[in-house]
């Protein structure tokens, strides 16, 4: 077993090609994750590796970056094959490759999996591709038919090998391995290393370097740990509920990329919370300023990357939110160690998507502490808290302020027959909370999106001009209906991704697609009113950027009409949702009630 003693702490030191590096900078990756830092040098040197790593560790980039760096783009023949257990993973891996290859002119990758039309695959294969990502069954099909040749393969990746074993693909994988040149490099990734996988490695890999991300145990007793299973509600909406309901002093929210620190901080600001980003792109002076503001209490919420928050020691941090799950248990322990400092207690909240469950268990093992599942606060919880805060404020004013002037004024108003004292107090309370009423509203109805939960808000913000222009050029001459899809700006989608998915998977032409508008968590698209059932059947199975499209007709919307987004709630709901916000955290509103 070999190990790299001093893993690189920056991408620049990993020798990956400048065009790939350029994409990484744009995507906002700050530093290689542990599995990347250890795998990339071996893969760049042409060695075989066995990487024990699960989803969420950054393993896809660990193999994609060196593969892209070493690819010969002038030869349009399959040089790399990535085998994955499922079509979803195949698509996800292909998308990751695409995003890292955005500046590699002429790069072609093809995902191949069962259930997808053979014709499209055959056409694309005939045109020539550099990388194939596929499930074993379909790859075998092509090899047998002679429509795919692996004679010039230089690298083979077995992704989630234990899953392929579990799904009964081992023989297929071995068969495919035997149809590759013996000179090819192999990267085998697996979350666990059962005997069968070891045997395959012994038989087919050439003196592999073994890479295992150590799971150190650590004590985190002063910190209570909780997780929220991401489902239904968007992470951003869940986060704002937590911000509204938790009694926190200072909070650090961890995300994966530099870009995301800025985006999330901006989104929180747009929702009225003071939040600042902290990332490695900021100058030292700027970073120190943010930390100083946090220390002094001039700022309560900081959205940070792991690198930027390293060593951060601010006593008043009571909460750490892992908005994106960390790559490994060590990073988790480090993150939550930002709270519970100087003998205080702290609270850690982890957002866990279904695919990340394994990492959750690994973290529990490493910290030797259970992580409790948390229920998101309800609107009633949030409203109760605000009423309690209002009561405290009123009590404080009653005992601490000189109210003589106002007492006289009220007495005068009662005399003037304006109303009973209780009614007057009620009217004044109403005015104070006009922007964000204290009462919980009746449950509003969401006409079309069953998946949405009450309390979600969307911010139909700026729409790219190009979206509009493209929209005008496409789909001018047909009767349009407006649809919504569950992928939006926050997933990084571009109109061209949507056009690509609908056209390729649904078998329609780009001209049939009308205007596309991107919103935060979803998008809308205009489509002809007479699409065949086949289109919907195909699109139903389509994923874009790891999101199921979930194409749905919007309620009563006729796309020919205005620019309004589909119905996603009403104003009273939005206001009511605001009802839960603790006043102190929000920036004052101009139109709010404030005595001169
Ligand atoms: P994976 O384990 O390959 O499924 O990756 C999990 C997530 O981590 C993906 O969303 C990647 O975009 C993200 N990711 C991978 N490497 C990095 C990195 N070095 N910095 C930030 N995010 C990363």
Coordinates of C-alpha atoms and ligand atoms in Angstrom, one line a residue:
X1 CA 0.0 0.0 0.0
X2 CA 1.2 3.4 -0.9
X3 CA 0.1 6.7 0.4
X4 CA 0.9 10.2 -0.5
X5 CA 2.5 11.7 2.6
X6 CA 1.8 15.4 2.0
X7 CA -1.4 15.8 0.1
X8 CA -1.7 19.0 -1.8
X9 CA -3.9 21.6 -0.3
X10 CA -4.5 23.5 -3.5
X11 CA -5.6 22.4 -7.0
X12 CA -2.8 24.4 -8.5
X13 CA -0.2 22.0 -7.0
X14 CA -1.9 19.0 -8.5
X15 CA -0.7 19.4 -12.0
X16 CA -4.2 19.3 -13.5
X17 CA -4.5 21.0 -16.9
X18 CA -5.0 24.8 -17.0
X19 CA -8.3 24.6 -18.8
X20 CA -9.7 22.3 -16.2
X21 CA -8.3 24.5 -13.5
X22 CA -10.1 27.5 -15.1
X23 CA -13.4 25.6 -14.9
X24 CA -12.8 24.7 -11.2
X25 CA -12.1 28.4 -10.4
X26 CA -15.4 29.3 -12.1
X27 CA -17.3 26.6 -10.3
X28 CA -15.8 27.8 -7.0
X29 CA -14.0 24.8 -5.6
X30 CA -11.6 26.2 -3.1
X31 CA -9.4 23.3 -2.3
X32 CA -9.2 19.6 -3.1
X33 CA -11.2 17.3 -0.8
X34 CA -9.0 14.7 1.0
X35 CA -9.9 12.0 -1.5
X36 CA -9.0 14.3 -4.4
X37 CA -5.7 15.5 -2.8
X38 CA -4.7 11.8 -2.4
X39 CA -6.0 10.3 -5.6
X40 CA -5.2 12.9 -8.2
X41 CA -1.4 12.7 -8.0
X42 CA -1.5 8.9 -8.6
X43 CA -4.0 9.1 -11.4
X44 CA -2.0 11.9 -13.1
X45 CA 1.0 9.6 -12.9
X46 CA -0.9 6.8 -14.6
X47 CA -1.1 4.6 -11.6
X48 CA -4.0 2.3 -10.6
X49 CA -5.8 3.2 -7.4
X50 CA -8.3 1.7 -5.0
X51 CA -10.2 4.5 -3.3
X52 CA -12.4 3.8 -0.4
X53 CA -14.8 6.6 -0.5
X54 CA -18.5 7.2 -0.6
X55 CA -20.8 9.7 -2.2
X56 CA -20.2 13.2 -0.9
X57 CA -16.5 12.9 -0.5
X58 CA -15.8 14.5 -3.9
X59 CA -14.8 11.2 -5.5
X60 CA -16.2 12.1 -8.9
X61 CA -13.9 15.0 -9.3
X62 CA -11.1 12.8 -7.9
X63 CA -11.1 10.7 -11.1
X64 CA -12.7 13.2 -13.5
X65 CA -10.1 15.9 -13.1
X66 CA -7.0 13.8 -13.9
X67 CA -8.8 12.0 -16.7
X68 CA -9.8 15.3 -18.3
X69 CA -6.3 16.6 -17.8
X70 CA -4.8 13.7 -19.6
X71 CA -7.3 13.2 -22.4
X72 CA -6.2 13.5 -26.1
X73 CA -8.9 15.5 -27.5
X74 CA -7.6 15.1 -31.1
X75 CA -8.6 11.4 -31.0
X76 CA -12.3 11.1 -31.0
X77 CA -12.3 7.5 -29.7
X78 CA -13.3 6.1 -26.3
X79 CA -10.3 6.7 -24.1
X80 CA -12.1 6.5 -20.7
X81 CA -14.9 4.3 -19.5
X82 CA -16.7 4.9 -16.2
X83 CA -18.9 2.1 -15.0
X84 CA -21.6 3.0 -12.6
X85 CA -24.3 0.9 -10.9
X86 CA -27.2 3.1 -11.9
X87 CA -28.4 5.3 -14.6
X88 CA -28.8 8.2 -12.2
X89 CA -25.2 7.9 -11.2
X90 CA -24.2 7.7 -14.8
X91 CA -26.0 10.9 -15.6
X92 CA -24.6 12.6 -12.6
X93 CA -21.1 11.6 -13.4
X94 CA -21.5 12.7 -17.0
X95 CA -22.8 16.1 -15.8
X96 CA -19.8 16.5 -13.5
X97 CA -17.5 15.7 -16.4
X98 CA -19.3 18.2 -18.5
X99 CA -19.0 21.0 -16.0
X100 CA -15.2 20.4 -15.4
X101 CA -14.8 20.2 -19.2
X102 CA -16.5 23.4 -20.0
X103 CA -13.4 24.9 -21.5
X104 CA -12.2 21.7 -23.3
X105 CA -13.2 22.5 -26.8
X106 CA -14.6 19.6 -28.7
X107 CA -14.9 17.3 -25.7
X108 CA -17.5 14.6 -26.0
X109 CA -18.9 12.4 -23.3
X110 CA -21.8 9.9 -23.7
X111 CA -23.8 8.4 -20.9
X112 CA -25.2 5.0 -21.9
X113 CA -27.7 3.1 -19.9
X114 CA -30.6 0.8 -20.3
X115 CA -34.0 2.2 -21.0
X116 CA -32.6 4.9 -23.1
X117 CA -33.2 4.8 -26.9
X118 CA -30.5 2.8 -28.7
X119 CA -30.7 5.0 -31.8
X120 CA -29.5 8.1 -30.1
X121 CA -26.6 6.2 -28.5
X122 CA -25.6 4.6 -31.8
X123 CA -25.6 7.9 -33.5
X124 CA -23.5 9.6 -30.9
X125 CA -21.1 6.6 -30.7
X126 CA -20.7 6.7 -34.5
X127 CA -19.9 10.4 -34.3
X128 CA -17.1 9.7 -31.8
X129 CA -16.8 10.3 -28.1
X130 CA -13.9 10.6 -25.7
X131 CA -15.5 9.3 -22.5
X132 CA -18.3 6.8 -22.0
X133 CA -20.2 6.6 -18.7
X134 CA -22.5 3.7 -18.4
X135 CA -24.2 0.9 -16.6
X136 CA -22.5 -2.5 -17.1
X137 CA -25.5 -4.1 -19.0
X138 CA -25.8 -1.5 -21.7
X139 CA -22.0 -1.2 -22.1
X140 CA -21.9 -5.0 -22.7
X141 CA -24.7 -4.7 -25.2
X142 CA -22.7 -2.2 -27.3
X143 CA -19.5 -4.3 -27.0
X144 CA -21.3 -7.4 -28.2
X145 CA -22.9 -5.5 -31.1
X146 CA -19.6 -4.1 -32.0
X147 CA -20.9 -0.5 -31.7
X148 CA -18.4 0.3 -29.0
X149 CA -14.7 -0.7 -29.0
X150 CA -12.5 -0.3 -26.0
X151 CA -9.3 -1.1 -27.9
X152 CA -7.9 2.3 -27.2
X153 CA -9.1 2.7 -23.7
X154 CA -6.5 4.3 -21.4
X155 CA -8.5 4.6 -18.2
X156 CA -11.3 2.6 -16.7
X157 CA -13.2 3.7 -13.6
X158 CA -15.3 1.4 -11.5
X159 CA -17.5 3.8 -9.5
X160 CA -19.4 2.5 -6.4
X161 CA -18.0 -1.0 -7.0
X162 CA -19.7 -2.4 -3.9
X163 CA -23.1 -1.2 -5.3
X164 CA -22.4 -2.9 -8.6
X165 CA -21.7 -6.1 -6.6
X166 CA -24.9 -5.7 -4.6
X167 CA -26.8 -5.3 -7.8
X168 CA -25.4 -8.4 -9.3
X169 CA -23.1 -6.8 -11.9
X170 CA -19.9 -8.4 -10.9
X171 CA -19.7 -10.9 -13.7
X172 CA -20.6 -8.2 -16.3
X173 CA -17.9 -6.0 -14.9
X174 CA -15.3 -8.7 -15.1
X175 CA -16.4 -9.5 -18.7
X176 CA -16.0 -5.8 -19.6
X177 CA -12.6 -5.7 -17.9
X178 CA -11.5 -8.6 -20.0
X179 CA -12.4 -6.6 -23.1
X180 CA -10.1 -3.7 -22.3
X181 CA -6.4 -3.5 -23.2
X182 CA -4.1 -4.7 -20.4
X183 CA -2.2 -1.4 -20.5
X184 CA -5.2 0.6 -19.2
X185 CA -5.2 2.4 -15.9
X186 CA -7.9 1.4 -13.4
X187 CA -9.4 3.5 -10.7
X188 CA -11.7 1.5 -8.4
X189 CA -13.9 3.4 -6.0
X190 CA -16.0 1.7 -3.3
X191 CA -17.5 2.8 0.0
X192 CA -16.8 -0.6 1.5
X193 CA -14.3 -3.3 0.5
X194 CA -16.0 -6.7 0.5
X195 CA -13.9 -9.7 -0.4
X196 CA -15.2 -10.0 -3.9
X197 CA -14.2 -6.5 -4.7
X198 CA -10.7 -7.1 -3.3
X199 CA -10.4 -10.2 -5.5
X200 CA -11.3 -8.2 -8.6
X201 CA -8.7 -5.6 -7.6
X202 CA -6.1 -8.3 -7.1
X203 CA -6.9 -9.9 -10.4
X204 CA -7.1 -6.8 -12.6
X205 CA -5.3 -3.9 -10.9
X206 CA -1.6 -3.3 -11.3
X207 CA 0.1 -2.5 -8.0
X208 CA -2.7 -0.1 -7.0
X209 CA -2.2 2.8 -4.5
X210 CA -4.7 2.4 -1.8
X211 CA -6.4 5.5 -0.6
X212 CA -8.6 5.5 2.4
X213 CA -9.9 8.5 4.1
X214 CA -9.3 7.9 7.8
X215 CA -12.2 8.3 10.1
X216 CA -10.7 9.7 13.3
X217 CA -12.9 9.6 16.4
X218 CA -13.3 12.7 18.3
X219 CA -15.2 13.9 21.3
X220 CA -17.8 16.5 20.8
X221 CA -19.7 16.2 24.0
X222 CA -20.5 19.9 24.5
X223 CA -22.3 19.9 21.2
X224 CA -25.8 18.5 20.7
X225 CA -26.1 17.1 17.2
X226 CA -29.1 17.0 15.0
X227 CA -29.9 16.3 11.4
X228 CA -32.7 17.2 9.1
X229 CA -33.5 14.7 6.3
X230 CA -33.8 16.8 3.2
X231 CA -37.0 16.1 1.5
X232 CA -39.8 18.0 0.0
X233 CA -39.0 21.4 1.2
X234 CA -36.0 23.2 -0.3
X235 CA -32.9 23.5 1.9
X236 CA -33.1 27.3 1.8
X237 CA -36.6 27.3 3.1
X238 CA -35.8 24.8 5.8
X239 CA -32.8 27.0 6.8
X240 CA -34.9 30.1 7.2
X241 CA -37.4 28.2 9.4
X242 CA -34.5 27.2 11.6
X243 CA -33.2 30.8 11.7
X244 CA -36.6 31.9 12.8
X245 CA -37.1 29.3 15.4
X246 CA -33.7 28.7 17.0
X247 CA -32.4 30.8 19.8
X248 CA -29.0 31.5 18.5
X249 CA -26.3 34.0 19.2
X250 CA -23.8 33.5 16.4
X251 CA -24.2 31.0 13.6
X252 CA -21.8 29.5 11.0
X253 CA -23.4 27.9 7.9
X254 CA -21.1 25.6 6.0
X255 CA -21.3 25.2 2.2
X256 CA -19.0 23.6 -0.3
X257 CA -18.0 26.2 -2.7
X258 CA -16.9 29.8 -2.6
X259 CA -19.6 30.8 -5.0
X260 CA -22.2 29.2 -2.8
X261 CA -21.0 31.2 0.3
X262 CA -21.8 34.4 -1.6
X263 CA -25.0 33.1 -3.2
X264 CA -26.4 31.8 0.1
X265 CA -25.5 34.9 2.0
X266 CA -27.2 37.0 -0.7
X267 CA -30.3 34.8 -0.6
X268 CA -30.5 35.2 3.2
X269 CA -30.1 38.9 2.9
X270 CA -32.9 39.0 0.3
X271 CA -35.0 37.3 2.9
X272 CA -34.1 39.9 5.5
X273 CA -31.3 38.2 7.5
X274 CA -28.0 39.9 8.0
X275 CA -25.5 37.4 6.7
X276 CA -22.0 37.6 5.3
X277 CA -19.8 35.2 3.2
X278 CA -16.5 34.0 4.4
X279 CA -14.3 32.3 1.7
X280 CA -10.8 31.9 0.5
X281 CA -11.3 34.4 -2.4
X282 CA -11.7 37.2 0.1
X283 CA -8.6 39.1 1.1
X284 CA -7.2 38.6 4.6
X285 CA -8.3 42.0 5.6
X286 CA -11.9 41.4 4.4
X287 CA -12.1 38.1 6.2
X288 CA -10.8 39.6 9.4
X289 CA -13.4 42.3 9.1
X290 CA -16.2 39.7 8.8
X291 CA -14.9 37.8 11.8
X292 CA -14.5 40.9 13.8
X293 CA -18.2 41.9 13.1
X294 CA -19.2 38.4 14.2
X295 CA -17.2 38.6 17.4
X296 CA -18.7 41.9 18.3
X297 CA -22.2 40.9 17.5
X298 CA -22.6 43.3 14.7
X299 CA -23.3 40.2 12.5
X300 CA -24.8 36.9 13.6
X301 CA -24.7 34.7 10.5
X302 CA -21.6 33.8 8.5
X303 CA -21.8 31.5 5.5
X304 CA -18.3 29.8 5.1
X305 CA -16.3 27.2 3.3
X306 CA -14.2 24.7 5.3
X307 CA -11.0 26.4 4.3
X308 CA -12.1 29.9 5.3
X309 CA -13.4 28.8 8.7
X310 CA -10.3 26.9 9.6
X311 CA -9.2 27.8 13.1
X312 CA -12.1 30.2 13.6
X313 CA -12.5 30.8 17.3
X314 CA -15.5 33.0 18.1
X315 CA -17.1 32.3 21.5
X316 CA -20.5 33.5 20.6
X317 CA -21.1 30.9 17.9
X318 CA -23.9 28.8 19.4
X319 CA -24.9 27.1 16.2
X320 CA -23.3 25.4 13.2
X321 CA -25.4 24.4 10.3
X322 CA -24.0 22.0 7.8
X323 CA -26.0 23.2 4.8
X324 CA -23.9 21.0 2.5
X325 CA -22.7 17.7 4.1
X326 CA -18.9 17.7 4.6
X327 CA -16.6 15.4 2.6
X328 CA -15.5 13.3 5.6
X329 CA -15.9 12.9 9.3
X330 CA -12.8 14.9 10.1
X331 CA -14.2 17.9 8.3
X332 CA -17.5 17.5 10.2
X333 CA -15.8 17.4 13.6
X334 CA -13.7 20.4 12.6
X335 CA -16.8 22.3 11.5
X336 CA -18.9 21.6 14.6
X337 CA -15.9 22.4 16.7
X338 CA -16.5 26.1 15.8
X339 CA -19.3 26.0 18.4
X340 CA -19.2 24.8 22.0
X341 CA -16.2 26.9 22.7
X342 CA -14.8 28.2 26.0
X343 CA -16.9 25.8 28.0
X344 CA -20.2 26.7 26.4
X345 CA -22.6 24.4 24.8
X346 CA -23.4 24.4 21.1
X347 CA -25.8 23.0 18.6
X348 CA -24.9 21.4 15.3
X349 CA -27.5 20.8 12.5
X350 CA -26.7 18.7 9.5
X351 CA -28.8 18.6 6.3
X352 CA -28.7 15.1 4.9
X353 CA -30.0 14.1 1.4
X354 CA -31.1 10.5 1.0
X355 CA -27.9 9.7 -0.9
X356 CA -25.8 11.0 2.0
X357 CA -27.2 8.7 4.7
X358 CA -24.1 6.6 4.7
X359 CA -22.0 9.7 5.5
X360 CA -24.4 10.4 8.4
X361 CA -23.7 7.0 9.9
X362 CA -20.0 7.4 9.4
X363 CA -20.1 10.6 11.3
X364 CA -22.1 9.1 14.1
X365 CA -19.5 6.4 14.4
X366 CA -16.6 8.8 14.3
X367 CA -18.1 11.1 17.0
X368 CA -19.4 8.1 18.9
X369 CA -22.6 10.2 19.5
X370 CA -26.0 9.8 18.1
X371 CA -27.2 12.5 15.8
X372 CA -30.9 13.0 16.4
X373 CA -33.3 13.5 13.6
X374 CA -34.9 16.9 14.0
X375 CA -38.4 18.0 13.0
X376 CA -38.5 21.4 11.3
X377 CA -40.2 24.0 13.4
X378 CA -43.8 24.6 12.3
X379 CA -45.2 28.0 11.6
X380 CA -47.1 27.8 14.8
X381 CA -43.8 27.2 16.7
X382 CA -42.3 30.3 15.0
X383 CA -45.4 32.4 15.7
X384 CA -45.4 31.3 19.3
X385 CA -41.9 32.4 19.7
X386 CA -42.6 35.8 18.1
X387 CA -45.6 36.4 20.4
X388 CA -43.4 35.6 23.4
X389 CA -40.8 38.0 22.2
X390 CA -43.4 40.7 21.6
X391 CA -44.7 40.2 25.1
X392 CA -41.2 40.5 26.6
X393 CA -40.7 43.7 24.7
X394 CA -43.9 45.2 25.9
X395 CA -43.2 44.1 29.5
X396 CA -39.7 45.7 29.3
X397 CA -41.2 49.0 28.0
X398 CA -43.8 48.9 30.8
X399 CA -41.2 48.6 33.5
X400 CA -38.3 50.5 32.0
X401 CA -39.5 53.3 29.9
X402 CA -41.1 56.6 30.7
X403 CA -44.5 56.3 29.1
X404 CA -46.1 59.5 30.5
X405 CA -46.4 61.1 27.1
X406 CA -48.1 58.1 25.6
X407 CA -50.3 57.5 28.6
X408 CA -51.7 61.0 28.2
X409 CA -52.1 60.5 24.5
X410 CA -54.1 57.3 25.0
X411 CA -56.2 58.8 27.7
X412 CA -57.1 61.6 25.3
X413 CA -58.0 59.1 22.5
X414 CA -60.2 57.1 24.9
X415 CA -61.9 60.3 25.9
X416 CA -62.3 61.2 22.2
X417 CA -64.2 57.9 21.9
X418 CA -61.8 56.4 19.5
X419 CA -62.3 53.0 21.1
X420 CA -61.9 50.8 24.2
X421 CA -58.3 50.7 25.6
X422 CA -58.0 47.0 24.6
X423 CA -59.1 47.8 21.0
X424 CA -56.6 50.7 20.9
X425 CA -53.8 48.4 22.1
X426 CA -54.9 45.9 19.5
X427 CA -54.8 48.5 16.7
X428 CA -51.3 49.6 17.8
X429 CA -50.1 45.9 17.9
X430 CA -51.5 45.5 14.4
X431 CA -49.7 48.5 13.1
X432 CA -46.4 47.3 14.7
X433 CA -46.8 43.9 12.9
X434 CA -48.4 45.0 9.7
X435 CA -45.5 43.8 7.6
X436 CA -45.3 40.5 9.4
X437 CA -48.5 39.6 11.2
X438 CA -48.0 37.6 14.4
X439 CA -51.0 35.3 13.8
X440 CA -50.5 32.0 11.9
X441 CA -52.6 32.1 8.8
X442 CA -54.9 29.4 7.6
X443 CA -53.2 26.8 5.5
X444 CA -53.1 28.1 2.0
X445 CA -53.7 25.8 -0.8
X446 CA -51.1 25.0 -3.3
X447 CA -52.9 24.2 -6.5
X448 CA -50.4 22.4 -8.5
X449 CA -47.3 21.4 -6.6
X450 CA -48.1 18.8 -4.1
X451 CA -44.5 18.5 -3.2
X452 CA -44.2 22.0 -2.0
X453 CA -44.7 22.6 1.7
X454 CA -46.4 25.5 3.3
X455 CA -43.9 28.1 4.2
X456 CA -41.8 27.9 1.1
X457 CA -41.1 31.1 -0.7
X458 CA -39.7 31.7 -4.1
X459 CA -38.1 34.8 -5.3
X460 CA -38.6 35.3 -8.9
X461 CA -35.7 37.5 -9.3
X462 CA -33.7 38.7 -12.3
X463 CA -34.1 36.8 -15.5
X464 CA -31.2 36.7 -17.9
X465 CA -31.7 38.8 -21.0
X466 CA -30.5 35.9 -23.0
X467 CA -33.3 33.7 -21.7
X468 CA -35.8 36.1 -23.1
X469 CA -34.0 36.5 -26.4
X470 CA -33.7 32.8 -26.8
X471 CA -37.2 32.4 -25.8
X472 CA -38.4 34.8 -28.4
X473 CA -36.5 33.0 -31.1
X474 CA -37.7 29.6 -30.1
X475 CA -41.3 28.5 -30.1
X476 CA -43.0 31.5 -31.7
X477 CA -45.7 29.9 -33.7
X478 CA -47.6 27.5 -31.6
X479 CA -50.2 27.4 -28.9
X480 CA -48.3 27.4 -25.7
X481 CA -48.9 26.0 -22.3
X482 CA -46.8 27.0 -19.3
X483 CA -45.1 24.2 -17.3
X484 CA -42.9 24.2 -14.3
X485 CA -39.9 22.0 -13.6
X486 CA -38.1 21.4 -10.3
X487 CA -34.7 22.6 -11.3
X488 CA -33.7 26.2 -11.0
X489 CA -31.0 28.7 -10.6
X490 CA -29.8 27.4 -7.3
X491 CA -29.1 24.0 -9.0
X492 CA -26.9 25.9 -11.5
X493 CA -29.2 25.2 -14.5
X494 CA -28.9 27.2 -17.7
X495 CA -31.7 27.5 -20.3
X496 CA -29.6 25.4 -22.7
X497 CA -29.6 22.5 -20.2
X498 CA -33.4 22.6 -20.1
X499 CA -33.6 22.8 -23.9
X500 CA -31.1 19.9 -24.2
X501 CA -33.0 17.7 -21.8
X502 CA -36.4 18.3 -23.2
X503 CA -35.3 18.0 -26.8
X504 CA -33.0 14.9 -26.3
X505 CA -35.1 13.0 -23.9
X506 CA -38.5 14.0 -25.1
X507 CA -37.7 13.8 -28.7
X508 CA -39.0 17.3 -29.6
X509 CA -37.1 20.0 -31.5
X510 CA -35.7 23.1 -29.8
X511 CA -38.0 25.2 -31.9
X512 CA -40.9 23.7 -30.1
X513 CA -39.7 25.0 -26.8
X514 CA -40.8 28.5 -25.9
X515 CA -39.6 30.9 -23.3
X516 CA -37.7 29.6 -20.4
X517 CA -37.5 31.5 -17.1
X518 CA -35.2 30.6 -14.3
X519 CA -36.2 31.1 -10.7
X520 CA -34.4 30.1 -7.6
X521 CA -35.6 26.6 -7.0
X522 CA -37.6 25.9 -10.2
X523 CA -38.0 27.2 -13.7
X524 CA -40.8 27.6 -16.1
X525 CA -41.0 26.6 -19.7
X526 CA -43.5 27.1 -22.5
X527 CA -44.4 24.0 -24.5
X528 CA -46.9 23.3 -27.3
X529 CA -50.3 22.4 -26.1
X530 CA -50.5 19.2 -28.2
X531 CA -47.5 17.2 -27.2
X532 CA -47.9 13.4 -27.4
X533 CA -48.0 11.2 -24.3
X534 CA -44.6 9.7 -25.3
X535 CA -43.0 13.1 -24.6
X536 CA -44.3 13.2 -21.1
X537 CA -43.4 9.5 -20.4
X538 CA -39.8 10.2 -21.5
X539 CA -39.5 13.4 -19.7
X540 CA -40.9 12.0 -16.5
X541 CA -37.8 9.9 -16.1
X542 CA -35.4 12.8 -16.9
X543 CA -33.0 14.3 -14.4
X544 CA -31.1 17.5 -14.9
X545 CA -28.2 18.5 -12.6
X546 CA -29.2 15.8 -10.2
X547 CA -32.8 17.0 -10.0
X548 CA -35.8 15.1 -11.3
X549 CA -37.5 17.5 -13.7
X550 CA -41.0 16.7 -12.4
X551 CA -42.6 18.6 -15.3
X552 CA -46.0 19.9 -14.3
X553 CA -48.5 22.0 -16.0
X554 CA -49.0 25.2 -14.0
X555 CA -52.4 26.0 -12.7
X556 CA -54.6 27.6 -15.2
X557 CA -51.7 29.3 -16.8
X558 CA -51.6 30.2 -20.4
X559 CA -48.1 30.9 -21.5
X560 CA -49.3 33.5 -24.0
X561 CA -50.1 35.8 -21.1
X562 CA -48.0 37.9 -18.8
X563 CA -44.6 37.2 -17.3
X564 CA -45.8 36.0 -14.0
X565 CA -44.3 32.9 -12.6
X566 CA -46.6 30.0 -11.9
X567 CA -48.8 30.2 -8.8
X568 CA -46.6 29.2 -5.9
X569 CA -48.5 30.7 -3.0
X570 CA -50.2 34.0 -2.4
X571 CA -49.2 37.2 -0.7
X572 CA -51.0 36.5 2.5
X573 CA -49.0 33.3 2.8
X574 CA -45.8 35.1 2.2
X575 CA -46.5 37.7 4.8
X576 CA -47.7 35.1 7.2
X577 CA -44.5 33.2 6.6
X578 CA -42.7 36.3 7.6
X579 CA -44.6 36.3 10.8
X580 CA -42.1 34.0 12.4
X581 CA -39.0 36.2 11.9
X582 CA -37.5 37.5 15.1
X583 CA -37.4 41.3 14.7
X584 CA -33.8 41.7 15.8
X585 CA -32.3 39.7 13.0
X586 CA -34.0 41.5 10.2
X587 CA -33.0 44.8 8.7
X588 CA -35.6 47.5 9.4
X589 CA -38.0 48.1 6.6
X590 CA -38.7 51.6 5.5
X591 CA -42.4 51.3 5.6
X592 CA -42.4 49.7 9.1
X593 CA -44.0 51.4 12.1
X594 CA -41.4 53.4 14.0
X595 CA -42.0 56.4 16.2
X596 CA -40.3 59.5 14.9
Ligands
LIG1 P1 -19.3 13.4 -5.0 O1 -18.7 12.7 -3.8 O2 -18.4 13.2 -6.2 O3 -20.7 12.9 -5.3 O4 -19.3 14.9 -4.8 C1 -20.2 15.5 -3.9 C2 -20.3 17.0 -4.1 O5 -19.2 17.7 -3.8 C3 -20.6 17.5 -5.6 O6 -21.7 18.3 -5.5 C4 -19.4 18.2 -6.0 O7 -19.7 19.2 -6.9 C5 -18.8 18.7 -4.7 N1 -17.4 18.8 -4.7 C6 -16.5 17.9 -5.2 N2 -15.2 18.4 -5.0 C7 -15.3 19.6 -4.4 C8 -14.3 20.6 -4.0 N3 -13.0 20.3 -4.1 N4 -14.8 21.7 -3.4 C9 -16.1 21.9 -3.3 N5 -17.1 21.1 -3.7 C10 -16.7 19.9 -4.3

